[in-house]
Amino acid sequence: MFSDLSIQDLETFVDMVQFRRYPKGAFIVNQNEAGSAMYLLVVGRVKVSLASPDGKELALNYLDAPGHFGEMSLVDAEPRSADVIAVTDVELFSLDAKDLSSAIQLQPRLALSLIATLSRRLRQTITRLEDMAFHDATHRIMRVVLNVATASYESRGVPVVQGLTHYDIATLAGTSRETASRIISQLARDGIVATKGRRIVVDLIQLRERLEMD
Ligand code: CMP
């Protein structure tokens, strides 16, 4: 994002951001609080999630570096839409709300990247709403496994789900841990996934075909 800036512009940008580290488990953003900064994730993975008053959790997404979050409150001046929690140790740069427009003037591609990210998230949310309305838990678990494995294939060349427990997969699919485990075991028996410890290796073609048939 910033690699084509001149040294002078980079120095200006560096003065706008603050480097921060968060340990695994830390809440970086709290739902409903006022937002005063956005974050550029440089190392690690975070979970974006909602908690219900009776303690249930709905995971909206997992974000890996490089990426950004916390921009919504800055753009629409509403409270934070979700919690953002470090699932590994995390390193990031925070950018204060007051500096967002100066950062965009320095690197206009930042604005385009913010819009592209929001569009992608909206598309994911539409798909998810569709799945919740029209499909059962089996379909939703298969969709989560397909999405995570496809993202892994695109970024690292291997179609795996790793670093997520069955509980994590269940909260992404809006179902229980028991249901997620049962469906993943069935997919393994059908030869569509292979589980190796905490890694799930996915046959993307077969899983996509199964989802289309469902
Ligand atoms: P903000 O509302 O400021 O704080 C919470 C952040 O979580 C939000 O900005 C987004 O950056 C991020 N977020 C909210 N919903 C999603 C989603 N569905 N997928 C990914 N990130 C999200």
mmCIF file of C-alpha atoms and ligand atoms in Angstrom:
data_model
loop_
_atom_site.group_PDB
_atom_site.id
_atom_site.type_symbol
_atom_site.label_atom_id
_atom_site.label_comp_id
_atom_site.label_asym_id
_atom_site.label_seq_id
_atom_site.Cartn_x
_atom_site.Cartn_y
_atom_site.Cartn_z
ATOM 1 C CA MET A 1 0.000 0.000 0.000
ATOM 2 C CA PHE A 2 2.705 2.474 0.941
ATOM 3 C CA SER A 3 5.697 1.054 -0.944
ATOM 4 C CA ASP A 4 5.527 3.608 -3.765
ATOM 5 C CA LEU A 5 5.618 6.661 -1.472
ATOM 6 C CA SER A 6 8.687 8.895 -1.544
ATOM 7 C CA ILE A 7 10.930 8.871 1.547
ATOM 8 C CA GLN A 8 9.585 12.310 2.441
ATOM 9 C CA ASP A 9 5.931 11.162 2.229
ATOM 10 C CA LEU A 10 6.782 7.996 4.184
ATOM 11 C CA GLU A 11 8.281 10.135 6.944
ATOM 12 C CA THR A 12 5.110 12.238 7.050
ATOM 13 C CA PHE A 13 3.042 9.027 7.205
ATOM 14 C CA VAL A 14 5.195 7.513 9.954
ATOM 15 C CA ASP A 15 4.506 10.603 12.085
ATOM 16 C CA MET A 16 0.757 9.932 11.763
ATOM 17 C CA VAL A 17 0.768 6.304 12.946
ATOM 18 C CA GLN A 18 1.647 4.594 16.213
ATOM 19 C CA PHE A 19 3.120 1.106 16.415
ATOM 20 C CA ARG A 20 1.339 -1.155 18.916
ATOM 21 C CA ARG A 21 1.587 -4.769 20.072
ATOM 22 C CA TYR A 22 -1.290 -6.750 21.570
ATOM 23 C CA PRO A 23 -1.002 -10.190 23.195
ATOM 24 C CA LYS A 24 -3.189 -13.111 22.120
ATOM 25 C CA GLY A 25 -6.672 -12.688 23.657
ATOM 26 C CA ALA A 26 -6.582 -8.869 23.945
ATOM 27 C CA PHE A 27 -9.626 -6.829 22.943
ATOM 28 C CA ILE A 28 -8.340 -4.229 20.448
ATOM 29 C CA VAL A 29 -11.776 -2.769 19.677
ATOM 30 C CA ASN A 30 -14.927 -3.019 21.836
ATOM 31 C CA GLN A 31 -18.388 -3.107 20.298
ATOM 32 C CA ASN A 32 -20.514 0.020 20.969
ATOM 33 C CA GLU A 33 -17.599 2.191 22.085
ATOM 34 C CA ALA A 34 -16.827 5.401 20.214
ATOM 35 C CA GLY A 35 -14.102 4.892 17.619
ATOM 36 C CA SER A 36 -11.145 7.240 17.512
ATOM 37 C CA ALA A 37 -8.639 5.269 15.421
ATOM 38 C CA MET A 38 -8.349 2.652 12.696
ATOM 39 C CA TYR A 39 -5.744 -0.086 12.556
ATOM 40 C CA LEU A 40 -3.341 -1.427 9.941
ATOM 41 C CA LEU A 41 -2.647 -5.054 10.868
ATOM 42 C CA VAL A 42 0.950 -5.989 10.058
ATOM 43 C CA VAL A 43 1.489 -9.223 12.003
ATOM 44 C CA GLY A 44 -1.009 -11.796 13.269
ATOM 45 C CA ARG A 45 -4.683 -12.672 13.109
ATOM 46 C CA VAL A 46 -7.745 -11.029 14.687
ATOM 47 C CA LYS A 47 -11.340 -12.149 15.131
ATOM 48 C CA VAL A 48 -14.261 -9.789 14.485
ATOM 49 C CA SER A 49 -17.205 -10.946 16.578
ATOM 50 C CA LEU A 50 -20.457 -10.084 18.311
ATOM 51 C CA ALA A 51 -21.473 -11.274 21.792
ATOM 52 C CA SER A 52 -25.116 -11.737 22.776
ATOM 53 C CA PRO A 53 -26.266 -10.666 26.287
ATOM 54 C CA ASP A 54 -26.490 -14.373 27.313
ATOM 55 C CA GLY A 55 -22.879 -14.976 26.340
ATOM 56 C CA LYS A 56 -23.291 -16.544 22.883
ATOM 57 C CA GLU A 57 -20.781 -15.539 20.242
ATOM 58 C CA LEU A 58 -21.216 -14.911 16.520
ATOM 59 C CA ALA A 59 -17.893 -14.611 14.721
ATOM 60 C CA LEU A 60 -18.247 -12.280 11.732
ATOM 61 C CA ASN A 61 -14.804 -12.818 10.295
ATOM 62 C CA TYR A 62 -11.151 -13.596 10.875
ATOM 63 C CA LEU A 63 -8.675 -11.087 9.423
ATOM 64 C CA ASP A 64 -5.025 -11.876 8.706
ATOM 65 C CA ALA A 65 -2.156 -9.442 8.158
ATOM 66 C CA PRO A 66 -1.835 -7.457 5.979
ATOM 67 C CA GLY A 67 -5.246 -5.929 6.463
ATOM 68 C CA HIS A 68 -7.132 -3.198 8.234
ATOM 69 C CA PHE A 69 -10.073 -2.778 10.586
ATOM 70 C CA GLY A 70 -11.751 -0.141 12.738
ATOM 71 C CA GLU A 71 -12.334 2.133 9.748
ATOM 72 C CA MET A 72 -16.164 1.988 9.857
ATOM 73 C CA SER A 73 -16.610 4.165 12.953
ATOM 74 C CA LEU A 74 -14.238 6.740 11.533
ATOM 75 C CA VAL A 75 -16.096 6.930 8.238
ATOM 76 C CA ASP A 76 -19.698 6.975 9.543
ATOM 77 C CA ALA A 77 -19.120 8.393 13.081
ATOM 78 C CA GLU A 78 -21.234 5.580 14.623
ATOM 79 C CA PRO A 79 -20.090 3.411 17.589
ATOM 80 C CA ARG A 80 -17.890 0.369 16.931
ATOM 81 C CA SER A 81 -19.903 -2.275 15.064
ATOM 82 C CA ALA A 82 -18.177 -5.310 16.641
ATOM 83 C CA ASP A 83 -15.450 -6.519 18.998
ATOM 84 C CA VAL A 84 -12.041 -7.121 17.447
ATOM 85 C CA ILE A 85 -9.951 -9.611 19.449
ATOM 86 C CA ALA A 86 -6.337 -10.727 18.908
ATOM 87 C CA VAL A 87 -6.289 -14.507 18.265
ATOM 88 C CA THR A 88 -2.493 -14.527 18.005
ATOM 89 C CA ASP A 89 0.021 -11.972 19.255
ATOM 90 C CA VAL A 90 -0.603 -8.990 17.019
ATOM 91 C CA GLU A 91 1.410 -6.039 15.711
ATOM 92 C CA LEU A 92 -0.303 -3.087 14.110
ATOM 93 C CA PHE A 93 -0.181 0.611 13.362
ATOM 94 C CA SER A 94 -3.017 2.785 14.630
ATOM 95 C CA LEU A 95 -4.075 5.827 12.671
ATOM 96 C CA ASP A 96 -6.086 8.508 14.506
ATOM 97 C CA ALA A 97 -9.397 9.659 13.029
ATOM 98 C CA LYS A 98 -8.065 13.196 12.683
ATOM 99 C CA ASP A 99 -5.255 11.946 10.418
ATOM 100 C CA LEU A 100 -7.337 9.752 8.082
ATOM 101 C CA SER A 101 -7.966 12.419 5.443
ATOM 102 C CA SER A 102 -4.282 13.522 5.481
ATOM 103 C CA ALA A 103 -3.243 9.869 5.028
ATOM 104 C CA ILE A 104 -5.618 9.569 2.054
ATOM 105 C CA GLN A 105 -4.193 12.740 0.511
ATOM 106 C CA LEU A 106 -0.736 11.232 0.864
ATOM 107 C CA GLN A 107 -1.786 7.848 -0.593
ATOM 108 C CA PRO A 108 -5.112 8.041 -2.476
ATOM 109 C CA ARG A 109 -5.007 4.237 -2.978
ATOM 110 C CA LEU A 110 -5.852 3.959 0.742
ATOM 111 C CA ALA A 111 -9.370 5.290 -0.002
ATOM 112 C CA LEU A 112 -9.860 2.773 -2.808
ATOM 113 C CA SER A 113 -8.627 -0.030 -0.573
ATOM 114 C CA LEU A 114 -11.090 1.006 2.170
ATOM 115 C CA ILE A 115 -13.967 0.964 -0.343
ATOM 116 C CA ALA A 116 -12.870 -2.391 -1.826
ATOM 117 C CA THR A 117 -12.687 -3.920 1.661
ATOM 118 C CA LEU A 118 -16.132 -2.625 2.613
ATOM 119 C CA SER A 119 -17.586 -3.977 -0.665
ATOM 120 C CA ARG A 120 -16.023 -7.399 -0.082
ATOM 121 C CA ARG A 121 -17.369 -7.546 3.468
ATOM 122 C CA LEU A 122 -20.829 -6.514 2.305
ATOM 123 C CA ARG A 123 -20.787 -9.290 -0.321
ATOM 124 C CA GLN A 124 -19.712 -11.824 2.333
ATOM 125 C CA THR A 125 -22.500 -10.601 4.603
ATOM 126 C CA ILE A 126 -25.073 -10.937 1.788
ATOM 127 C CA THR A 127 -23.933 -14.529 1.139
ATOM 128 C CA ARG A 128 -24.129 -15.263 4.828
ATOM 129 C CA LEU A 129 -27.613 -13.786 5.154
ATOM 130 C CA GLU A 130 -28.672 -15.890 2.179
ATOM 131 C CA ASP A 131 -27.212 -19.009 3.819
ATOM 132 C CA MET A 132 -28.944 -18.241 7.141
ATOM 133 C CA ALA A 133 -32.291 -17.695 5.403
ATOM 134 C CA PHE A 134 -32.219 -20.469 2.808
ATOM 135 C CA HIS A 135 -29.791 -23.158 3.975
ATOM 136 C CA ASP A 136 -29.247 -25.479 6.917
ATOM 137 C CA ALA A 137 -26.259 -25.856 9.247
ATOM 138 C CA THR A 138 -24.577 -28.464 7.003
ATOM 139 C CA HIS A 139 -24.520 -26.047 4.086
ATOM 140 C CA ARG A 140 -23.272 -23.193 6.283
ATOM 141 C CA ILE A 141 -20.427 -25.267 7.765
ATOM 142 C CA MET A 142 -19.391 -26.385 4.259
ATOM 143 C CA ARG A 143 -19.433 -22.727 3.121
ATOM 144 C CA VAL A 144 -17.194 -21.628 6.030
ATOM 145 C CA VAL A 145 -14.741 -24.482 5.371
ATOM 146 C CA LEU A 146 -14.708 -23.645 1.636
ATOM 147 C CA ASN A 147 -14.159 -19.906 2.226
ATOM 148 C CA VAL A 148 -11.342 -20.358 4.741
ATOM 149 C CA ALA A 149 -9.589 -23.058 2.663
ATOM 150 C CA THR A 150 -9.942 -20.997 -0.537
ATOM 151 C CA ALA A 151 -8.416 -17.930 1.178
ATOM 152 C CA SER A 152 -5.549 -20.139 2.408
ATOM 153 C CA TYR A 153 -5.063 -21.556 -1.113
ATOM 154 C CA GLU A 154 -4.993 -18.058 -2.637
ATOM 155 C CA SER A 155 -2.526 -16.659 -0.097
ATOM 156 C CA ARG A 156 -0.294 -19.700 0.609
ATOM 157 C CA GLY A 157 -1.052 -22.243 -2.099
ATOM 158 C CA VAL A 158 -2.475 -24.857 0.310
ATOM 159 C CA PRO A 159 -6.237 -25.481 0.735
ATOM 160 C CA VAL A 160 -6.287 -25.907 4.509
ATOM 161 C CA VAL A 161 -8.228 -24.709 7.506
ATOM 162 C CA GLN A 162 -5.794 -24.241 10.366
ATOM 163 C CA GLY A 163 -5.691 -22.254 13.581
ATOM 164 C CA LEU A 164 -9.480 -22.609 13.904
ATOM 165 C CA THR A 165 -11.147 -25.028 16.326
ATOM 166 C CA HIS A 166 -14.497 -26.700 15.604
ATOM 167 C CA TYR A 167 -15.997 -24.132 18.011
ATOM 168 C CA ASP A 168 -14.501 -21.288 15.898
ATOM 169 C CA ILE A 169 -15.926 -22.814 12.707
ATOM 170 C CA ALA A 170 -19.327 -23.211 14.420
ATOM 171 C CA THR A 171 -19.438 -19.545 15.519
ATOM 172 C CA LEU A 172 -18.674 -18.485 11.937
ATOM 173 C CA ALA A 173 -21.511 -20.673 10.649
ATOM 174 C CA GLY A 174 -24.025 -19.707 13.339
ATOM 175 C CA THR A 175 -24.395 -23.232 14.753
ATOM 176 C CA SER A 176 -23.193 -25.361 17.688
ATOM 177 C CA ARG A 177 -19.762 -26.964 18.146
ATOM 178 C CA GLU A 178 -21.339 -30.434 18.207
ATOM 179 C CA THR A 179 -23.037 -29.847 14.848
ATOM 180 C CA ALA A 180 -19.790 -28.539 13.323
ATOM 181 C CA SER A 181 -17.837 -31.605 14.538
ATOM 182 C CA ARG A 182 -20.493 -34.010 13.229
ATOM 183 C CA ILE A 183 -20.520 -32.387 9.762
ATOM 184 C CA ILE A 184 -16.715 -32.223 9.499
ATOM 185 C CA SER A 185 -16.503 -35.935 10.438
ATOM 186 C CA GLN A 186 -19.065 -36.738 7.736
ATOM 187 C CA LEU A 187 -17.081 -34.719 5.148
ATOM 188 C CA ALA A 188 -13.975 -36.693 6.165
ATOM 189 C CA ARG A 189 -15.826 -40.011 5.725
ATOM 190 C CA ASP A 190 -16.952 -38.819 2.268
ATOM 191 C CA GLY A 191 -13.326 -38.043 1.308
ATOM 192 C CA ILE A 192 -14.002 -34.316 0.842
ATOM 193 C CA VAL A 193 -11.700 -33.245 3.678
ATOM 194 C CA ALA A 194 -8.837 -34.948 5.522
ATOM 195 C CA THR A 195 -8.190 -33.999 9.145
ATOM 196 C CA LYS A 196 -4.585 -34.051 10.341
ATOM 197 C CA GLY A 197 -4.378 -32.918 13.983
ATOM 198 C CA ARG A 198 -5.826 -29.403 13.993
ATOM 199 C CA ARG A 199 -5.449 -29.000 10.211
ATOM 200 C CA ILE A 200 -8.292 -29.726 7.834
ATOM 201 C CA VAL A 201 -7.071 -30.297 4.273
ATOM 202 C CA VAL A 202 -9.861 -29.593 1.814
ATOM 203 C CA ASP A 203 -10.603 -30.915 -1.686
ATOM 204 C CA LEU A 204 -11.859 -27.571 -3.005
ATOM 205 C CA ILE A 205 -13.374 -28.971 -6.218
ATOM 206 C CA GLN A 206 -15.380 -31.688 -4.472
ATOM 207 C CA LEU A 207 -16.537 -29.348 -1.719
ATOM 208 C CA ARG A 208 -17.656 -26.706 -4.245
ATOM 209 C CA GLU A 209 -19.588 -29.400 -6.165
ATOM 210 C CA ARG A 210 -21.253 -30.612 -2.967
ATOM 211 C CA LEU A 211 -22.302 -27.049 -2.070
ATOM 212 C CA GLU A 212 -23.767 -26.465 -5.541
ATOM 213 C CA MET A 213 -25.808 -29.679 -5.302
ATOM 214 C CA ASP A 214 -27.149 -28.774 -1.846
HETATM 215 P P1 CMP B 1 -15.609 -0.441 13.435
HETATM 216 O O1 CMP B 1 -17.088 -0.515 13.416
HETATM 217 O O2 CMP B 1 -14.978 0.896 13.602
HETATM 218 O O3 CMP B 1 -15.059 -1.409 14.597
HETATM 219 C C1 CMP B 1 -15.250 -2.813 14.434
HETATM 220 C C2 CMP B 1 -14.611 -3.207 13.131
HETATM 221 O O4 CMP B 1 -14.771 -4.560 12.753
HETATM 222 C C3 CMP B 1 -15.288 -2.451 11.960
HETATM 223 O O5 CMP B 1 -15.018 -1.071 12.090
HETATM 224 C C4 CMP B 1 -14.707 -3.176 10.785
HETATM 225 O O6 CMP B 1 -13.386 -2.746 10.532
HETATM 226 C C5 CMP B 1 -14.658 -4.612 11.322
HETATM 227 N N1 CMP B 1 -15.825 -5.385 10.822
HETATM 228 C C6 CMP B 1 -17.131 -5.195 11.088
HETATM 229 N N2 CMP B 1 -17.897 -6.110 10.439
HETATM 230 C C7 CMP B 1 -17.047 -6.892 9.748
HETATM 231 C C8 CMP B 1 -17.220 -8.028 8.885
HETATM 232 N N3 CMP B 1 -18.424 -8.532 8.618
HETATM 233 N N4 CMP B 1 -16.094 -8.570 8.344
HETATM 234 C C9 CMP B 1 -14.880 -8.068 8.636
HETATM 235 N N5 CMP B 1 -14.657 -7.020 9.435
HETATM 236 C C10 CMP B 1 -15.730 -6.427 9.988
#
